[in-house]
GROMACS .gro file of C-alpha atoms in nm:
model
  404
    1MET     CA    1   0.559  -0.063  -3.091
    2GLY     CA    2   0.200  -0.114  -3.205
    3ALA     CA    3  -0.117  -0.017  -3.023
    4TRP     CA    4  -0.188  -0.373  -2.907
    5GLN     CA    5   0.159  -0.420  -2.757
    6GLY     CA    6   0.129  -0.080  -2.591
    7ALA     CA    7  -0.211  -0.177  -2.454
    8ALA     CA    8  -0.060  -0.494  -2.306
    9LEU     CA    9   0.203  -0.288  -2.125
   10LEU     CA   10  -0.058  -0.040  -2.002
   11VAL     CA   11  -0.288  -0.319  -1.881
   12GLY     CA   12   0.012  -0.456  -1.690
   13ALA     CA   13   0.070  -0.118  -1.527
   14VAL     CA   14  -0.290  -0.092  -1.406
   15LEU     CA   15  -0.375  -0.455  -1.332
   16GLY     CA   16  -0.180  -0.625  -1.058
   17PRO     CA   17  -0.189  -0.910  -0.807
   18GLY     CA   18  -0.405  -0.692  -0.582
   19MET     CA   19  -0.697  -0.810  -0.795
   20LEU     CA   20  -0.657  -1.151  -0.631
   21VAL     CA   21  -0.785  -1.012  -0.300
   22LEU     CA   22  -0.950  -0.673  -0.362
   23PRO     CA   23  -1.300  -0.814  -0.433
   24HIS     CA   24  -1.297  -0.958  -0.080
   25LEU     CA   25  -1.169  -0.640   0.088
   26ALA     CA   26  -1.419  -0.419  -0.098
   27ALA     CA   27  -1.714  -0.648  -0.021
   28GLU     CA   28  -1.606  -0.665   0.342
   29ALA     CA   29  -1.622  -0.284   0.361
   30ALA     CA   30  -1.944  -0.218   0.166
   31GLY     CA   31  -2.126  -0.546   0.110
   32PRO     CA   32  -2.285  -0.585  -0.235
   33ALA     CA   33  -2.274  -0.204  -0.274
   34SER     CA   34  -1.899  -0.242  -0.332
   35VAL     CA   35  -1.991  -0.266  -0.701
   36LEU     CA   36  -2.075   0.107  -0.683
   37ALA     CA   37  -1.720   0.181  -0.567
   38TRP     CA   38  -1.580  -0.020  -0.859
   39ALA     CA   39  -1.805   0.168  -1.102
   40GLY     CA   40  -1.716   0.510  -0.959
   41LEU     CA   41  -1.344   0.450  -0.982
   42LEU     CA   42  -1.382   0.321  -1.337
   43ALA     CA   43  -1.551   0.651  -1.424
   44LEU     CA   44  -1.253   0.832  -1.266
   45SER     CA   45  -1.012   0.628  -1.477
   46VAL     CA   46  -1.140   0.770  -1.806
   47PRO     CA   47  -1.030   1.136  -1.766
   48VAL     CA   48  -0.716   1.035  -1.575
   49ALA     CA   49  -0.604   0.785  -1.842
   50LEU     CA   50  -0.677   1.024  -2.129
   51THR     CA   51  -0.493   1.306  -1.946
   52PHE     CA   52  -0.176   1.101  -1.902
   53ALA     CA   53  -0.199   0.993  -2.266
   54ALA     CA   54  -0.218   1.359  -2.368
   55LEU     CA   55   0.081   1.442  -2.146
   56GLY     CA   56   0.280   1.158  -2.298
   57ALA     CA   57   0.193   1.270  -2.650
   58ARG     CA   58   0.303   1.629  -2.581
   59TYR     CA   59   0.609   1.540  -2.371
   60PRO     CA   60   0.735   1.208  -2.516
   61GLY     CA   61   0.982   1.015  -2.307
   62GLY     CA   62   0.895   1.212  -1.994
   63GLY     CA   63   1.039   1.109  -1.660
   64GLY     CA   64   0.711   1.027  -1.494
   65VAL     CA   65   0.484   1.216  -1.259
   66ALA     CA   66   0.771   1.350  -1.046
   67ALA     CA   67   0.924   1.508  -1.357
   68PHE     CA   68   0.589   1.659  -1.460
   69ALA     CA   69   0.544   1.791  -1.106
   70GLY     CA   70   0.885   1.954  -1.129
   71LEU     CA   71   0.805   2.119  -1.463
   72ALA     CA   72   0.466   2.243  -1.345
   73PHE     CA   73   0.521   2.325  -0.978
   74GLY     CA   74   0.895   2.327  -0.909
   75ARG     CA   75   1.167   2.121  -0.742
   76HIS     CA   76   0.994   2.077  -0.407
   77ALA     CA   77   0.681   1.931  -0.567
   78SER     CA   78   0.896   1.693  -0.768
   79ALA     CA   79   1.075   1.569  -0.456
   80VAL     CA   80   0.751   1.520  -0.263
   81THR     CA   81   0.590   1.331  -0.551
   82GLY     CA   82   0.896   1.111  -0.590
   83TRP     CA   83   0.892   1.030  -0.219
   84TRP     CA   84   0.523   0.941  -0.232
   85PHE     CA   85   0.601   0.669  -0.483
   86TYR     CA   86   0.930   0.565  -0.324
   87GLY     CA   87   0.770   0.539   0.020
   88ALA     CA   88   0.468   0.352  -0.114
   89VAL     CA   89   0.678   0.071  -0.261
   90PRO     CA   90   0.770  -0.098   0.072
   91LEU     CA   91   0.402  -0.088   0.170
   92GLY     CA   92   0.276  -0.212  -0.167
   93THR     CA   93   0.535  -0.484  -0.217
   94VAL     CA   94   0.479  -0.627   0.131
   95ALA     CA   95   0.104  -0.616   0.063
   96GLY     CA   96   0.159  -0.795  -0.268
   97ALA     CA   97   0.372  -1.059  -0.098
   98PHE     CA   98   0.100  -1.118   0.161
   99VAL     CA   99  -0.157  -1.154  -0.119
  100GLY     CA  100   0.054  -1.427  -0.272
  101GLY     CA  101   0.104  -1.579   0.072
  102GLN     CA  102  -0.271  -1.594   0.135
  103TYR     CA  103  -0.327  -1.786  -0.187
  104VAL     CA  104  -0.035  -2.020  -0.118
  105GLU     CA  105  -0.179  -2.100   0.225
  106ALA     CA  106  -0.532  -2.154   0.095
  107CYS     CA  107  -0.429  -2.350  -0.215
  108LEU     CA  108  -0.109  -2.532  -0.119
  109GLY     CA  109  -0.125  -2.553   0.260
  110VAL     CA  110   0.201  -2.364   0.326
  111ASN     CA  111   0.204  -2.098   0.599
  112GLY     CA  112   0.095  -1.775   0.428
  113THR     CA  113   0.321  -1.537   0.625
  114LEU     CA  114   0.624  -1.754   0.556
  115ALA     CA  115   0.533  -1.780   0.187
  116GLY     CA  116   0.491  -1.402   0.160
  117CYS     CA  117   0.828  -1.338   0.324
  118LEU     CA  118   0.995  -1.585   0.088
  119ILE     CA  119   0.837  -1.418  -0.219
  120LEU     CA  120   0.961  -1.079  -0.099
  121LEU     CA  121   1.309  -1.213  -0.021
  122ALA     CA  122   1.330  -1.378  -0.363
  123ALA     CA  123   1.238  -1.050  -0.535
  124PHE     CA  124   1.507  -0.858  -0.344
  125GLY     CA  125   1.758  -1.132  -0.427
  126ALA     CA  126   1.669  -1.120  -0.796
  127ASN     CA  127   1.716  -0.743  -0.806
  128ALA     CA  128   2.046  -0.762  -0.617
  129ALA     CA  129   2.165  -1.018  -0.873
  130GLY     CA  130   2.067  -0.781  -1.153
  131LEU     CA  131   1.780  -0.996  -1.279
  132ARG     CA  132   1.497  -0.794  -1.435
  133THR     CA  133   1.155  -0.891  -1.560
  134SER     CA  134   1.182  -0.867  -1.938
  135GLY     CA  135   0.917  -0.692  -2.144
  136ARG     CA  136   0.799  -1.021  -2.293
  137LEU     CA  137   0.780  -1.189  -1.953
  138GLN     CA  138   0.582  -0.894  -1.816
  139ILE     CA  139   0.334  -0.923  -2.103
  140GLY     CA  140   0.314  -1.297  -2.038
  141LEU     CA  141   0.235  -1.243  -1.670
  142VAL     CA  142  -0.030  -0.985  -1.760
  143ALA     CA  143  -0.187  -1.230  -2.005
  144LEU     CA  144  -0.185  -1.492  -1.730
  145LEU     CA  145  -0.364  -1.257  -1.489
  146VAL     CA  146  -0.620  -1.156  -1.753
  147ALA     CA  147  -0.684  -1.524  -1.833
  148LEU     CA  148  -0.723  -1.608  -1.463
  149LEU     CA  149  -0.973  -1.326  -1.402
  150ALA     CA  150  -1.169  -1.406  -1.718
  151ALA     CA  151  -1.179  -1.778  -1.639
  152ALA     CA  152  -1.300  -1.709  -1.285
  153VAL     CA  153  -1.583  -1.488  -1.414
  154LEU     CA  154  -1.693  -1.714  -1.699
  155THR     CA  155  -1.685  -2.041  -1.507
  156ALA     CA  156  -1.846  -1.906  -1.188
  157ALA     CA  157  -2.116  -1.687  -1.346
  158PRO     CA  158  -2.368  -1.975  -1.393
  159HIS     CA  159  -2.368  -2.017  -1.012
  160ALA     CA  160  -2.483  -1.659  -0.945
  161ASP     CA  161  -2.762  -1.609  -0.692
  162PRO     CA  162  -2.952  -1.272  -0.695
  163ALA     CA  163  -3.020  -1.317  -0.322
  164ASN     CA  164  -2.653  -1.241  -0.258
  165PHE     CA  165  -2.722  -0.875  -0.342
  166THR     CA  166  -2.959  -0.825  -0.048
  167PRO     CA  167  -2.925  -0.629   0.168
  168PHE     CA  168  -2.750  -0.418  -0.094
  169ALA     CA  169  -2.581  -0.154   0.123
  170PRO     CA  170  -2.559  -0.285   0.481
  171HIS     CA  171  -2.300  -0.021   0.576
  172GLY     CA  172  -2.454   0.269   0.385
  173ALA     CA  173  -2.263   0.537   0.195
  174ALA     CA  174  -1.974   0.518   0.445
  175GLY     CA  175  -1.917   0.157   0.342
  176VAL     CA  176  -1.898   0.248  -0.028
  177THR     CA  177  -1.650   0.523   0.054
  178ALA     CA  178  -1.439   0.281   0.258
  179ALA     CA  179  -1.444   0.031  -0.029
  180ALA     CA  180  -1.330   0.300  -0.272
  181GLY     CA  181  -1.039   0.380  -0.042
  182VAL     CA  182  -0.893   0.031  -0.066
  183LEU     CA  183  -0.988  -0.011  -0.433
  184MET     CA  184  -0.765   0.284  -0.528
  185PHE     CA  185  -0.492   0.017  -0.521
  186ALA     CA  186  -0.640  -0.124  -0.844
  187PHE     CA  187  -0.684   0.210  -1.021
  188VAL     CA  188  -0.333   0.353  -1.028
  189GLY     CA  189  -0.078   0.302  -1.301
  190TRP     CA  190  -0.230   0.519  -1.576
  191GLU     CA  191   0.074   0.745  -1.557
  192ALA     CA  192   0.264   0.468  -1.738
  193ALA     CA  193   0.118   0.610  -2.061
  194SER     CA  194   0.345   0.912  -2.024
  195HIS     CA  195   0.651   0.684  -2.040
  196LEU     CA  196   0.544   0.495  -2.353
  197SER     CA  197   0.468   0.777  -2.594
  198ALA     CA  198   0.807   0.777  -2.768
  199GLU     CA  199   0.786   0.401  -2.831
  200PHE     CA  200   0.487   0.394  -3.068
  201ALA     CA  201   0.537   0.356  -3.440
  202ASP     CA  202   0.256   0.600  -3.517
  203GLY     CA  203   0.320   0.832  -3.224
  204ARG     CA  204   0.031   1.013  -3.061
  205ARG     CA  205  -0.240   0.810  -3.237
  206GLY     CA  206  -0.090   0.480  -3.121
  207LEU     CA  207  -0.076   0.596  -2.760
  208LEU     CA  208  -0.439   0.707  -2.769
  209ARG     CA  209  -0.551   0.376  -2.922
  210ALA     CA  210  -0.358   0.179  -2.661
  211THR     CA  211  -0.515   0.384  -2.382
  212VAL     CA  212  -0.869   0.332  -2.515
  213VAL     CA  213  -0.812  -0.043  -2.553
  214THR     CA  214  -0.672  -0.059  -2.199
  215LEU     CA  215  -0.973   0.126  -2.060
  216ALA     CA  216  -1.205  -0.122  -2.231
  217VAL     CA  217  -1.015  -0.429  -2.109
  218VAL     CA  218  -0.986  -0.301  -1.752
  219ALA     CA  219  -1.354  -0.201  -1.742
  220LEU     CA  220  -1.469  -0.544  -1.861
  221LEU     CA  221  -1.249  -0.728  -1.613
  222TYR     CA  222  -1.328  -0.508  -1.314
  223VAL     CA  223  -1.704  -0.507  -1.374
  224GLY     CA  224  -1.701  -0.881  -1.436
  225VAL     CA  225  -1.498  -0.969  -1.127
  226SER     CA  226  -1.675  -0.727  -0.891
  227VAL     CA  227  -2.029  -0.826  -0.989
  228THR     CA  228  -1.966  -1.199  -1.030
  229SER     CA  229  -1.772  -1.239  -0.705
  230VAL     CA  230  -2.062  -1.089  -0.506
  231ALA     CA  231  -2.330  -1.270  -0.707
  232VAL     CA  232  -2.162  -1.607  -0.666
  233LEU     CA  233  -1.990  -1.590  -0.327
  234GLY     CA  234  -2.193  -1.325  -0.146
  235PRO     CA  235  -2.053  -1.030   0.051
  236ASP     CA  236  -1.901  -1.263   0.314
  237MET     CA  237  -1.672  -1.421   0.057
  238THR     CA  238  -1.346  -1.592   0.141
  239GLY     CA  239  -1.017  -1.401   0.142
  240VAL     CA  240  -0.917  -1.589  -0.176
  241PRO     CA  241  -1.223  -1.522  -0.394
  242LEU     CA  242  -1.073  -1.620  -0.728
  243THR     CA  243  -0.985  -1.964  -0.597
  244ALA     CA  244  -1.341  -2.008  -0.469
  245MET     CA  245  -1.487  -1.895  -0.802
  246LEU     CA  246  -1.262  -2.121  -1.007
  247GLU     CA  247  -1.336  -2.419  -0.783
  248LEU     CA  248  -1.707  -2.374  -0.849
  249GLY     CA  249  -1.650  -2.380  -1.222
  250LEU     CA  250  -1.353  -2.614  -1.264
  251GLY     CA  251  -1.349  -2.829  -0.954
  252PRO     CA  252  -1.065  -2.909  -0.708
  253VAL     CA  253  -0.795  -2.889  -0.978
  254ALA     CA  254  -0.830  -2.510  -0.967
  255ARG     CA  255  -0.686  -2.485  -0.616
  256PRO     CA  256  -0.318  -2.584  -0.674
  257VAL     CA  257  -0.309  -2.414  -1.015
  258THR     CA  258  -0.432  -2.085  -0.867
  259GLY     CA  259  -0.172  -2.108  -0.588
  260VAL     CA  260   0.114  -2.142  -0.835
  261VAL     CA  261  -0.023  -1.864  -1.057
  262ALA     CA  262  -0.054  -1.634  -0.753
  263VAL     CA  263   0.314  -1.685  -0.670
  264LEU     CA  264   0.423  -1.608  -1.026
  265LEU     CA  265   0.206  -1.295  -1.046
  266THR     CA  266   0.309  -1.151  -0.713
  267PHE     CA  267   0.678  -1.224  -0.764
  268GLY     CA  268   0.675  -1.065  -1.110
  269ALA     CA  269   0.499  -0.751  -0.989
  270ILE     CA  270   0.718  -0.710  -0.679
  271ASN     CA  271   1.037  -0.767  -0.878
  272THR     CA  272   0.937  -0.496  -1.127
  273TYR     CA  273   0.835  -0.242  -0.862
  274LEU     CA  274   1.155  -0.295  -0.664
  275ALA     CA  275   1.365  -0.239  -0.975
  276GLY     CA  276   1.182   0.084  -1.053
  277ALA     CA  277   1.194   0.206  -0.692
  278ALA     CA  278   1.568   0.140  -0.663
  279ARG     CA  279   1.633   0.357  -0.969
  280LEU     CA  280   1.392   0.621  -0.842
  281GLY     CA  281   1.584   0.634  -0.514
  282ALA     CA  282   1.909   0.696  -0.700
  283ALA     CA  283   1.739   0.972  -0.900
  284LEU     CA  284   1.600   1.130  -0.581
  285ALA     CA  285   1.952   1.128  -0.436
  286ARG     CA  286   2.092   1.303  -0.744
  287ASP     CA  287   1.822   1.569  -0.707
  288GLY     CA  288   1.889   1.623  -0.337
  289ALA     CA  289   1.574   1.456  -0.204
  290LEU     CA  290   1.783   1.174  -0.056
  291PRO     CA  291   2.142   1.183   0.072
  292GLY     CA  292   2.385   1.182  -0.222
  293TRP     CA  293   2.533   0.853  -0.098
  294PHE     CA  294   2.228   0.671  -0.241
  295ALA     CA  295   2.288   0.799  -0.596
  296LYS     CA  296   2.557   0.539  -0.669
  297GLY     CA  297   2.459   0.274  -0.924
  298GLY     CA  298   2.183   0.471  -1.091
  299ALA     CA  299   2.347   0.482  -1.436
  300PRO     CA  300   2.209   0.262  -1.717
  301GLY     CA  301   2.329  -0.096  -1.686
  302GLU     CA  302   2.419  -0.058  -1.316
  303THR     CA  303   2.235  -0.183  -1.008
  304PRO     CA  304   2.161   0.084  -0.744
  305TYR     CA  305   2.246  -0.141  -0.449
  306ARG     CA  306   2.233   0.137  -0.192
  307SER     CA  307   1.886   0.252  -0.289
  308LEU     CA  308   1.772  -0.111  -0.308
  309GLY     CA  309   1.916  -0.165   0.039
  310LEU     CA  310   1.717   0.131   0.169
  311GLN     CA  311   1.401  -0.028   0.026
  312ALA     CA  312   1.488  -0.349   0.211
  313ALA     CA  313   1.546  -0.157   0.534
  314LEU     CA  314   1.211   0.022   0.498
  315SER     CA  315   1.036  -0.310   0.433
  316VAL     CA  316   1.147  -0.461   0.765
  317PRO     CA  317   0.930  -0.246   0.996
  318VAL     CA  318   0.640  -0.286   0.752
  319LEU     CA  319   0.671  -0.663   0.782
  320VAL     CA  320   0.696  -0.647   1.162
  321TRP     CA  321   0.431  -0.386   1.247
  322ALA     CA  322   0.181  -0.373   0.961
  323VAL     CA  323   0.079  -0.730   0.892
  324ASP     CA  324  -0.284  -0.639   0.819
  325LEU     CA  325  -0.340  -0.661   0.443
  326ASP     CA  326  -0.628  -0.413   0.436
  327LEU     CA  327  -0.419  -0.152   0.621
  328LEU     CA  328  -0.122  -0.196   0.387
  329MET     CA  329  -0.334  -0.162   0.074
  330ARG     CA  330  -0.512   0.146   0.204
  331ALA     CA  331  -0.184   0.317   0.298
  332THR     CA  332  -0.037   0.234  -0.043
  333SER     CA  333  -0.353   0.358  -0.216
  334ALA     CA  334  -0.331   0.691  -0.032
  335CYS     CA  335   0.025   0.750  -0.155
  336LEU     CA  336  -0.044   0.651  -0.515
  337ALA     CA  337  -0.372   0.845  -0.524
  338ALA     CA  338  -0.176   1.154  -0.418
  339VAL     CA  339   0.070   1.090  -0.704
  340THR     CA  340  -0.223   1.072  -0.947
  341VAL     CA  341  -0.366   1.402  -0.821
  342VAL     CA  342  -0.034   1.578  -0.874
  343GLY     CA  343   0.001   1.429  -1.222
  344VAL     CA  344  -0.337   1.543  -1.351
  345ALA     CA  345  -0.300   1.880  -1.178
  346ALA     CA  346   0.035   1.926  -1.353
  347ALA     CA  347  -0.141   1.851  -1.682
  348VAL     CA  348  -0.381   2.140  -1.621
  349ARG     CA  349  -0.080   2.375  -1.624
  350MET     CA  350   0.120   2.202  -1.896
  351LEU     CA  351  -0.141   2.118  -2.161
  352PRO     CA  352  -0.260   2.389  -2.400
  353ALA     CA  353  -0.614   2.525  -2.379
  354GLY     CA  354  -0.867   2.292  -2.540
  355ARG     CA  355  -1.030   1.955  -2.481
  356HIS     CA  356  -0.718   1.797  -2.329
  357ARG     CA  357  -0.695   2.065  -2.064
  358ILE     CA  358  -1.069   2.035  -1.995
  359THR     CA  359  -1.022   1.660  -1.951
  360ALA     CA  360  -0.733   1.729  -1.714
  361VAL     CA  361  -0.949   1.967  -1.509
  362VAL     CA  362  -1.222   1.702  -1.483
  363GLY     CA  363  -0.964   1.439  -1.392
  364THR     CA  364  -0.815   1.664  -1.124
  365GLY     CA  365  -1.153   1.729  -0.965
  366MET     CA  366  -1.248   1.363  -0.965
  367SER     CA  367  -0.903   1.260  -0.836
  368LEU     CA  368  -0.927   1.506  -0.547
  369ALA     CA  369  -1.268   1.366  -0.459
  370ALA     CA  370  -1.132   1.012  -0.473
  371LEU     CA  371  -0.836   1.114  -0.256
  372THR     CA  372  -1.076   1.201   0.026
  373PHE     CA  373  -1.190   0.838   0.027
  374CYS     CA  374  -0.850   0.747   0.170
  375GLY     CA  375  -0.948   0.920   0.495
  376VAL     CA  376  -0.708   0.885   0.785
  377TYR     CA  377  -0.456   0.701   0.564
  378LEU     CA  378  -0.368   1.036   0.406
  379VAL     CA  379  -0.138   1.077   0.704
  380VAL     CA  380   0.106   0.845   0.522
  381PRO     CA  381   0.166   1.074   0.218
  382ALA     CA  382   0.162   1.373   0.457
  383VAL     CA  383   0.450   1.224   0.658
  384LEU     CA  384   0.640   1.131   0.340
  385ALA     CA  385   0.599   1.489   0.215
  386LEU     CA  386   0.758   1.620   0.535
  387VAL     CA  387   1.043   1.370   0.496
  388ALA     CA  388   1.103   1.483   0.137
  389LEU     CA  389   1.107   1.852   0.228
  390ALA     CA  390   1.334   1.789   0.527
  391ALA     CA  391   1.576   1.593   0.308
  392LEU     CA  392   1.587   1.877   0.054
  393LYS     CA  393   1.659   2.127   0.330
  394VAL     CA  394   1.936   1.920   0.489
  395ASN     CA  395   2.105   1.852   0.156
  396ALA     CA  396   2.081   2.221   0.060
  397ARG     CA  397   2.258   2.319   0.384
  398ARG     CA  398   2.524   2.057   0.326
  399SER     CA  399   2.585   2.181  -0.030
  400TYR     CA  400   2.607   2.540   0.095
  401LYS     CA  401   2.871   2.446   0.355
  402ILE     CA  402   3.072   2.254   0.095
  403GLY     CA  403   3.051   2.559  -0.131
  404LEU     CA  404   3.190   2.778   0.144
   0.00000   0.00000   0.00000
C-alpha cells in the first residue's frame, strides 16, 4: 500500500458523517467562537496522530488501543479500554443514524426518526448477512464526503458576511469548552494508524507520510467548514448546515442530492463500526471481559452473531431514551476521548526515549486536558469501566470454580 492509499484510509477513520451536523452543534454551544474549539482540537491532533504513527511503526500489526493498553498497563486496562469502544458504538451508531435521518427529513421530506431507524436496521441486517464495506467502497465513501465538504465550502464562501462573527463569544470560555466537548466526535480515529503499519510498501516512512497527508487534509477541511459555515449561515445556522451552504452555491438541486449522499455516508460508517464492534465483542469474551458465550463466531471468515446481537440489544434503550443528538455525540466523544488518552499514555511507556516519547508526553497532556471538556459525560466511560472490571471479576470466579 502506498502513502496516498494509506492516507485515504486514515482520512476515512477520522472523518465521518458527524461532520454533516457538528458545525451546527458547535456553533450552538459557542457561537462564532466555536472556530477556536476547532482550532484547539486540530492542534491536539498533531501529537496524537504522530504518536499513533510511531506506535504503529514500532509495533506493526498491533491489535489497537486495547492491545497497547494491555502491553503497557495490564489486562484490566485492556478490558476497560475495549469496553469504552464497545460501549461507545451503540451511542455513536444511533447518533450517526439520526444525523442521516435529519438530512433525509430536511432534503427529502421523510420523517427523520423513521429514516434514522431504517438506516440503523439496514446496517444490522447487512452485518447479519455477512456483508462488509470493502476497502475500495470505504475509500469511495470518504472521497464522496471530502467532495461534499469541499463543494459546500467553495460554493458558499462568496456569500460570507463578516457581521456573522459578532458577537464573537456570546457564551464566553464555557461555550468554547462545551463546543470542544461535542467536537471530540470529529477528532478520534487517529489510532487507526497503528493498524496500518504492516501494510505499507515502504514501512515506517509510508505510515509517516500518510499521517502527515491526513493531518493536512483534515486541517483544511475542518478549518474551511467551521469558518465558512459561521461566516455564511451565522451562529444560528440550521441543523443541516451543509445542505444550506450547498443551496446557496448550487441552488435547489443541492437538497435531494445531499439527502441521498447523507444516507450513503451514514450507512457506510455505521456498517463498518458495527462490523468492528461485533469482532471486538468476541475478542473481549475470549479475554474474559464479556461472558465466554459471546466469543462464538469471532474467527476469520465467521460472523460473530452473538456479539452483534448484544450490540443490537444495547442500541434499543439508546433509541428509546436518548433521542437528543447532541447528548449522544457528547457521550460517544467522552468514551472515545478516554480511549485516545489511554493510547497515547501507553505510548509514553512503550516508545523508547527520544522525540517520539516526547511527542507522546505532549499528546497525553493535551488529551487529558481535552478529556476534561467532556464534563459530566465522563460518567459514561466511568460506568463502562466498572462494567468491564465487574465482568473480569465474575469470569475469573467462574473459571476458578470450573478449575476446582
